[in-house]
Amino acid sequence: MMPEITVVSGKGGTGKTSVTAAFAKLAGRAIVCDLDVDAADLHILLQPQIIDTHDFYAGQTAVLDPDACTQCRACESYCRFDAIVATAQEITFDPSRCEGCGICAHFCPFGAIEMRPRLSGRWFRSHAATGAMLHGELHPGQENSGLLVTRLREEAHAAFRAGSFDYIIADGPPGIGCPVIGAVTGTGFVVAVTEPTVSGVHDLLRVAALCEHFRLPTGVVLNKADLDLPLAGFVETFCAERGYPLLARIPYLPAVVQALTEGRTMDEVDEGGVADSVHSAWETVAAQFKSSSEAIQQVE
Amino acid sequence: MIVAIASGKGGTGKTTIAAALARTWDAPRIAVDMDVEAPNLHLLLSPTIEGEEEATLDVPVVVEPENCDGCGACSDICAFKAILVLRGKPAIFTELCHGCDGCLQVCLRGVLGRGKRDLGTVSWGRANAADRASSDLRMVSGRMRICENTCPPLIRHVRTRLDAMLRERQADVIIDAPPGTNCPALTALRDIDVLLLVTEPTPFGLHDLDLAVRAFQSDRVPAAVVINRAGLGDDELIRAYCRRGGLPVVAEIPYRRDLAERCARGEPLEAMGADLRERIAALAGSVRALAHRSVAA
């Protein structure tokens, strides 16, 4: 199994990126990936130097040739996405609604519609202080974030096989939909970062259900752990019952935000034992892979 | 009037602000949760659910396998690789289907019929307002099925339900949008009158505010910014950004430990003292003024 660690949360703003950046520093020889291609933030903390930039094409988009169009409106009747708006004067295509199915082009009696590859974003191969980094950005309004996530992971896996790295550490997107499924499928270990708030707990249950469906080994980081003790207790009980290791309890301190503002990561924050919590969380995560490789060696 | 509360970055306080506006709004209103992957607005508004429906997407199913001659037209037209013809018969990977209907259109032998994929649920009901005198607060929210891949179709179902409720009785609308700057957020922000962007004074908050402004800015919809957790980092960074872009900062919610603790428990923001109550009231006034600009334009 690839020693790949993916940090998710369900709810946004629980501290995924902060935890990922700290793990990246502690992991030694690691490839770091920012899979939150909708709102990538990891580069703010890790300040990578971009080595090369690649255009990312995903799917297609329908383009109308107005000279060949006879305004018959067949395309409008086939489109299920309301991407084609026909008025008495003209037919216009809305690229933000077009899903690239190509049915309009297939059925246009005059061959007036062409399907063109859609430039959806860019991705970067970079070098950060922590080592190799892969990250990307989707152009505003694009779909296909899941495909860019998959592309970044393929690049990370190829780099891992080619180089001498010990881990892949990925900052996942919020939510539980397409980009999250793309980020966690087949990963080695999921770290779910949560907080003791009603929303944080609610969304932890949803992301945990997703991980269970895909049978992914999962651990939990309880961030802002002292914000509400009963809710924190609920998370602890939940982890114990489901067998999720509770990797860390990180206190809610303005000093953590202050450090991030100055470009320092959680492993450098001594107040409230933050650095110690993050260190021991990383030790527990790393041990998951040691124990599985030892088990494989014993079998062999 | 439809106001949407969005942000590039998650966890900045969209739902807290949306709930406070919805509870204190002084006219009939509908609060809408379009963050269908991680829906949280109901936790703050505790609605009484009056109706619920399964939202589905039309997808192909094999109904007459004997009729198939293995021509492969259904597989050839599918841009999403959701149909493979294996040993002369179509195999459908429903989860990959976008519902374009192309395969049904090209199959001339009636092999395929229309089936449904479960996207999640849309539920609606009535919530308690802050003020008993203005109790006309309805709510509608979407909740995506775990393991469902794509959320825009479910968001469109929520919008359809909202439009039906508006036809039943006119109301203002407060939308809690999903985070991010791509298709889920853009789907939620279609046909709105005012856009509120919630941010926080951290480098992440500023960076993602800029992404959101670039993705969502439009001449048609006036936008404004709410700075949450003001004082936690460098507020001036955000204010300066907003000044440069001509974006009004219509509210600042101060960072205080006790507020964070009470928000964590889901307590109403506007009930945390006269100062906050006034800030929310002023925010509502600003939203109305912006909506007026939108209508005037």
Coordinates of C-alpha atoms in Angstrom, one line a residue, chain A residues 90-240:
Chain A
E90 CA -29.8 34.3 -31.7
I91 CA -28.6 31.1 -30.0
T92 CA -26.1 31.4 -27.2
F93 CA -24.2 28.7 -25.4
D94 CA -23.4 29.2 -21.7
P95 CA -20.1 27.5 -21.0
S96 CA -20.6 27.6 -17.2
R97 CA -23.7 25.3 -17.6
C98 CA -22.3 23.1 -20.4
E99 CA -21.3 19.7 -19.0
G100 CA -19.6 18.6 -22.2
C101 CA -21.9 15.7 -23.1
G102 CA -21.8 16.5 -26.8
I103 CA -25.4 15.5 -27.5
C104 CA -26.1 18.9 -29.2
A105 CA -23.1 18.4 -31.5
H106 CA -24.1 14.9 -32.3
F107 CA -27.7 15.9 -33.3
C108 CA -27.0 19.2 -35.0
P109 CA -28.3 18.6 -38.6
F110 CA -25.8 21.2 -40.0
G111 CA -22.6 20.3 -38.1
A112 CA -22.6 23.8 -36.6
I113 CA -21.4 22.7 -33.2
E114 CA -17.9 21.6 -32.3
M115 CA -16.8 20.0 -29.1
R116 CA -13.5 21.5 -28.0
P117 CA -11.3 20.4 -25.1
R118 CA -12.0 22.5 -22.0
L119 CA -9.1 24.3 -20.3
S120 CA -10.2 23.8 -16.7
G121 CA -7.2 24.9 -14.7
R122 CA -3.4 24.5 -14.1
W123 CA -1.2 22.3 -12.0
F124 CA 2.2 22.9 -10.7
R125 CA 5.3 20.8 -9.7
S126 CA 7.1 22.7 -7.0
H127 CA 9.8 22.6 -4.5
A128 CA 9.0 23.7 -0.9
A129 CA 11.2 23.7 2.2
T130 CA 9.5 20.4 3.2
G131 CA 10.4 18.8 -0.2
A132 CA 8.5 18.1 -3.4
M133 CA 5.0 19.7 -3.7
L134 CA 2.2 19.2 -6.2
H135 CA -0.7 21.6 -6.3
G136 CA -3.2 23.0 -8.7
E137 CA -5.9 25.6 -9.3
L138 CA -9.2 25.2 -11.1
H139 CA -10.2 28.2 -13.2
P140 CA -13.1 30.0 -11.6
G141 CA -16.5 28.4 -12.4
Q142 CA -15.1 25.1 -13.7
E143 CA -16.4 21.7 -12.8
N144 CA -14.1 18.7 -13.0
S145 CA -12.4 19.4 -9.7
G146 CA -12.4 15.6 -9.0
L147 CA -10.5 15.0 -12.3
L148 CA -7.8 17.5 -11.3
V149 CA -7.5 15.9 -7.9
T150 CA -7.1 12.5 -9.6
R151 CA -4.4 14.0 -11.9
L152 CA -2.4 15.5 -9.0
R153 CA -2.5 12.1 -7.2
E154 CA -1.3 10.3 -10.3
E155 CA 1.6 12.7 -10.5
A156 CA 2.3 12.2 -6.8
H157 CA 2.3 8.4 -7.1
A158 CA 4.6 8.6 -10.2
A159 CA 7.0 10.9 -8.3
F160 CA 6.9 8.6 -5.3
R161 CA 7.8 5.5 -7.3
A162 CA 10.6 7.4 -9.1
G163 CA 12.1 9.1 -6.1
S164 CA 13.3 8.3 -2.6
F165 CA 10.3 9.5 -0.6
D166 CA 8.8 8.0 2.6
Y167 CA 5.3 9.5 2.4
I168 CA 2.7 11.3 0.4
I169 CA 0.8 13.9 2.5
A170 CA -2.3 15.4 0.9
D171 CA -4.5 18.3 2.0
G172 CA -8.0 17.3 1.0
P173 CA -11.0 19.4 0.0
P174 CA -14.0 20.1 2.3
G175 CA -17.3 18.4 1.8
I176 CA -18.0 14.7 0.9
G177 CA -18.6 15.0 -2.8
C178 CA -16.7 14.4 -6.1
P179 CA -13.3 16.0 -5.2
V180 CA -13.3 14.3 -1.7
I181 CA -14.1 10.9 -3.2
G182 CA -11.3 11.5 -5.7
A183 CA -8.9 12.5 -2.9
V184 CA -9.5 9.5 -0.6
T185 CA -10.2 6.6 -2.9
G186 CA -7.4 4.0 -2.3
T187 CA -5.4 6.2 0.0
G188 CA -3.3 4.7 2.8
F189 CA -4.7 6.6 5.8
V190 CA -7.3 9.3 6.2
V191 CA -6.9 12.0 8.9
A192 CA -10.3 13.6 9.7
V193 CA -9.8 17.0 11.3
T194 CA -12.8 18.0 13.4
E195 CA -13.8 20.6 16.0
P196 CA -16.2 20.4 18.9
T197 CA -18.9 22.5 17.3
V198 CA -22.4 21.3 16.4
S199 CA -21.5 21.7 12.7
G200 CA -18.0 20.1 13.0
V201 CA -19.4 17.0 14.7
H202 CA -22.3 16.7 12.3
D203 CA -20.0 16.8 9.3
L204 CA -17.4 14.4 10.9
L205 CA -20.2 11.8 11.0
R206 CA -20.8 12.3 7.3
V207 CA -17.1 12.1 6.3
A208 CA -16.7 9.0 8.6
A209 CA -19.6 7.3 6.8
L210 CA -17.8 8.0 3.5
C211 CA -14.6 6.5 4.8
E212 CA -16.4 3.5 6.1
H213 CA -18.0 2.9 2.7
F214 CA -14.6 2.9 1.1
R215 CA -13.1 0.8 4.0
L216 CA -10.4 3.4 4.6
P217 CA -8.3 3.3 7.8
T218 CA -9.1 6.6 9.5
G219 CA -7.9 8.6 12.5
V220 CA -9.3 11.8 14.0
V221 CA -7.6 15.1 15.0
L222 CA -9.8 17.0 17.5
N223 CA -8.8 20.6 16.8
K224 CA -9.9 23.6 19.0
A225 CA -10.5 20.7 21.5
D226 CA -11.3 23.0 24.5
L227 CA -14.0 25.1 22.8
D228 CA -16.8 22.9 24.1
L229 CA -16.2 20.0 26.5
P230 CA -19.4 18.1 26.0
L231 CA -19.1 18.1 22.2
A232 CA -15.4 17.2 22.6
G233 CA -16.5 14.3 24.8
F234 CA -19.0 13.2 22.1
V235 CA -16.2 13.1 19.5
E236 CA -14.0 11.0 21.9
T237 CA -16.7 8.5 22.6
F238 CA -17.5 8.3 18.8
C239 CA -13.8 7.6 18.1
A240 CA -13.6 4.9 20.8

